[in-house]
Amino acid sequence: MPMSLILSLLLLQAAPHAMPGEATVDPYVASNANAGATPFTGDAMARAFHGQEGIGRVVDGMVTRAYADPVIGEIFTSHDKIRLKRTLVEQFCYILNAGCSYSGRDMASSHKDLGVQRKDMNRLVELLQQAMREEKIDFQAQNRFLSKLAPMHHDVVGQ
């Protein structure tokens, strides 16, 4: 088998496929390591978030608020909302140990050239908290989850 064919097959295998309705992205190697945090152990956090369905509702609420938000909405206007929702559900589901794998890019490259500032991240956290409250996620579980997400700000802010 020619080397170029082998390389092409490896790239196809490693590169995630866009789901229907999503814009294509530059190839990258999909890995759970790209999620930016290690998952919780056990199923308590997944249950606290009401499983994959609850996680989907939290992400939907946060993303809907973010796109409509007068403070940070402009950051999202040129982004693929369908892919954003899918990869956030995967990321949250993976970190919450709710039975998902993460197929998105790493945090630094996915936020490259967005110019996200600390105040933008703080606002997004507020919107996430609103979505978690709407889903009736226990305050302690919210804080445990936010503590997993917090270190990612180094790979997001100022990229």
XYZ file of C-alpha atoms in Angstrom:
159
model
C 0.000 0.000 0.000
C 1.489 3.377 -0.961
C 2.565 5.591 1.966
C 0.240 8.444 0.928
C -2.763 6.103 1.029
C -1.786 4.836 4.488
C -1.350 8.420 5.729
C -4.720 9.409 4.250
C -6.425 6.476 5.968
C -4.813 7.341 9.295
C -5.923 10.971 9.002
C -9.468 9.918 8.177
C -9.495 7.586 11.159
C -8.073 10.210 13.542
C -10.024 13.235 12.311
C -13.525 13.559 13.702
C -16.321 13.855 11.221
C -18.634 16.838 11.261
C -22.150 15.906 12.196
C -25.055 16.878 9.926
C -25.566 20.628 9.970
C -22.059 21.407 11.251
C -19.401 23.377 9.421
C -16.183 21.534 8.664
C -13.100 22.221 10.779
C -9.408 21.711 10.189
C -8.369 18.121 10.940
C -7.178 17.256 14.441
C -6.823 14.124 16.526
C -9.872 13.573 18.714
C -9.057 12.573 22.278
C -10.695 12.698 25.686
C -7.503 14.464 26.794
C -8.745 17.483 24.792
C -11.665 17.901 27.230
C -9.439 19.929 29.549
C -10.200 18.010 32.753
C -10.250 14.494 34.096
C -13.676 13.004 34.746
C -15.216 12.595 38.169
C -15.193 9.067 39.529
C -18.423 7.224 40.143
C -21.841 8.295 38.928
C -22.875 10.801 41.622
C -22.108 13.875 39.513
C -23.833 12.438 36.448
C -26.906 11.758 38.585
C -26.730 15.256 40.126
C -26.944 16.662 36.589
C -29.848 14.346 35.706
C -27.824 12.242 33.285
C -27.152 12.969 29.656
C -30.580 14.545 29.167
C -30.013 17.017 31.999
C -26.534 17.812 30.744
C -28.040 18.531 27.323
C -30.571 20.899 28.877
C -27.843 22.710 30.847
C -25.727 23.165 27.711
C -28.732 24.268 25.675
C -29.677 26.827 28.330
C -26.137 28.164 28.607
C -25.555 28.395 24.853
C -28.936 30.009 24.212
C -28.178 32.600 26.890
C -24.634 33.171 25.572
C -25.751 33.857 22.003
C -28.425 36.287 23.229
C -26.287 37.942 25.890
C -25.592 41.655 25.362
C -22.196 41.327 27.084
C -20.660 38.278 25.353
C -23.082 37.442 22.545
C -20.856 38.940 19.847
C -18.126 36.385 20.642
C -20.498 33.631 19.531
C -22.178 35.158 16.479
C -19.780 33.721 13.883
C -19.538 30.284 15.492
C -21.164 27.010 14.547
C -23.894 26.773 17.185
C -24.706 23.146 16.356
C -21.098 21.995 16.766
C -20.641 24.144 19.885
C -23.641 22.556 21.582
C -22.586 19.038 20.586
C -19.009 19.378 21.764
C -20.023 21.099 25.017
C -22.480 18.285 25.752
C -19.711 15.771 25.053
C -17.229 17.692 27.194
C -19.579 18.152 30.150
C -20.850 14.579 29.858
C -17.284 13.221 29.774
C -16.152 15.305 32.763
C -19.299 14.414 34.734
C -18.631 10.721 33.974
C -22.033 10.293 32.334
C -20.913 7.862 29.632
C -19.635 10.093 26.813
C -16.391 10.592 24.958
C -15.147 14.014 23.900
C -14.484 14.508 20.186
C -13.747 18.251 20.199
C -10.504 20.150 19.884
C -8.331 21.087 22.862
C -9.230 24.273 24.723
C -6.302 26.409 23.523
C -6.767 25.733 19.805
C -10.569 25.906 19.934
C -10.392 29.379 21.515
C -7.490 30.668 19.423
C -7.995 34.176 18.047
C -11.297 34.701 19.877
C -9.843 37.334 22.192
C -11.738 35.994 25.199
C -11.040 38.098 28.290
C -11.438 37.203 31.961
C -14.651 39.247 32.163
C -16.057 37.225 29.243
C -15.277 33.963 31.030
C -16.840 35.273 34.229
C -20.003 36.147 32.314
C -20.124 32.708 30.697
C -19.817 31.104 34.138
C -22.761 33.225 35.304
C -24.801 31.969 32.353
C -23.785 28.381 33.107
C -24.842 28.876 36.725
C -28.232 30.163 35.564
C -28.663 27.104 33.347
C -27.660 24.764 36.192
C -30.105 26.465 38.570
C -32.854 26.139 35.974
C -32.076 22.395 35.809
C -32.233 22.332 39.634
C -28.654 21.121 40.042
C -27.626 21.069 43.698
C -25.387 24.024 44.637
C -22.607 21.727 45.894
C -22.633 19.779 42.629
C -22.514 23.043 40.675
C -19.430 24.126 42.621
C -17.709 20.764 42.192
C -18.268 20.971 38.445
C -17.107 24.583 38.222
C -13.936 23.629 40.105
C -13.169 21.123 37.307
C -13.754 23.768 34.645
C -11.923 26.663 36.331
C -8.338 25.662 35.419
C -9.284 25.772 31.732
C -9.336 29.577 31.830
C -5.549 29.492 31.237
C -6.168 27.848 27.848
C -9.148 30.052 26.952
C -8.481 33.612 28.103
C -6.283 35.651 25.808
C -5.880 32.950 23.149
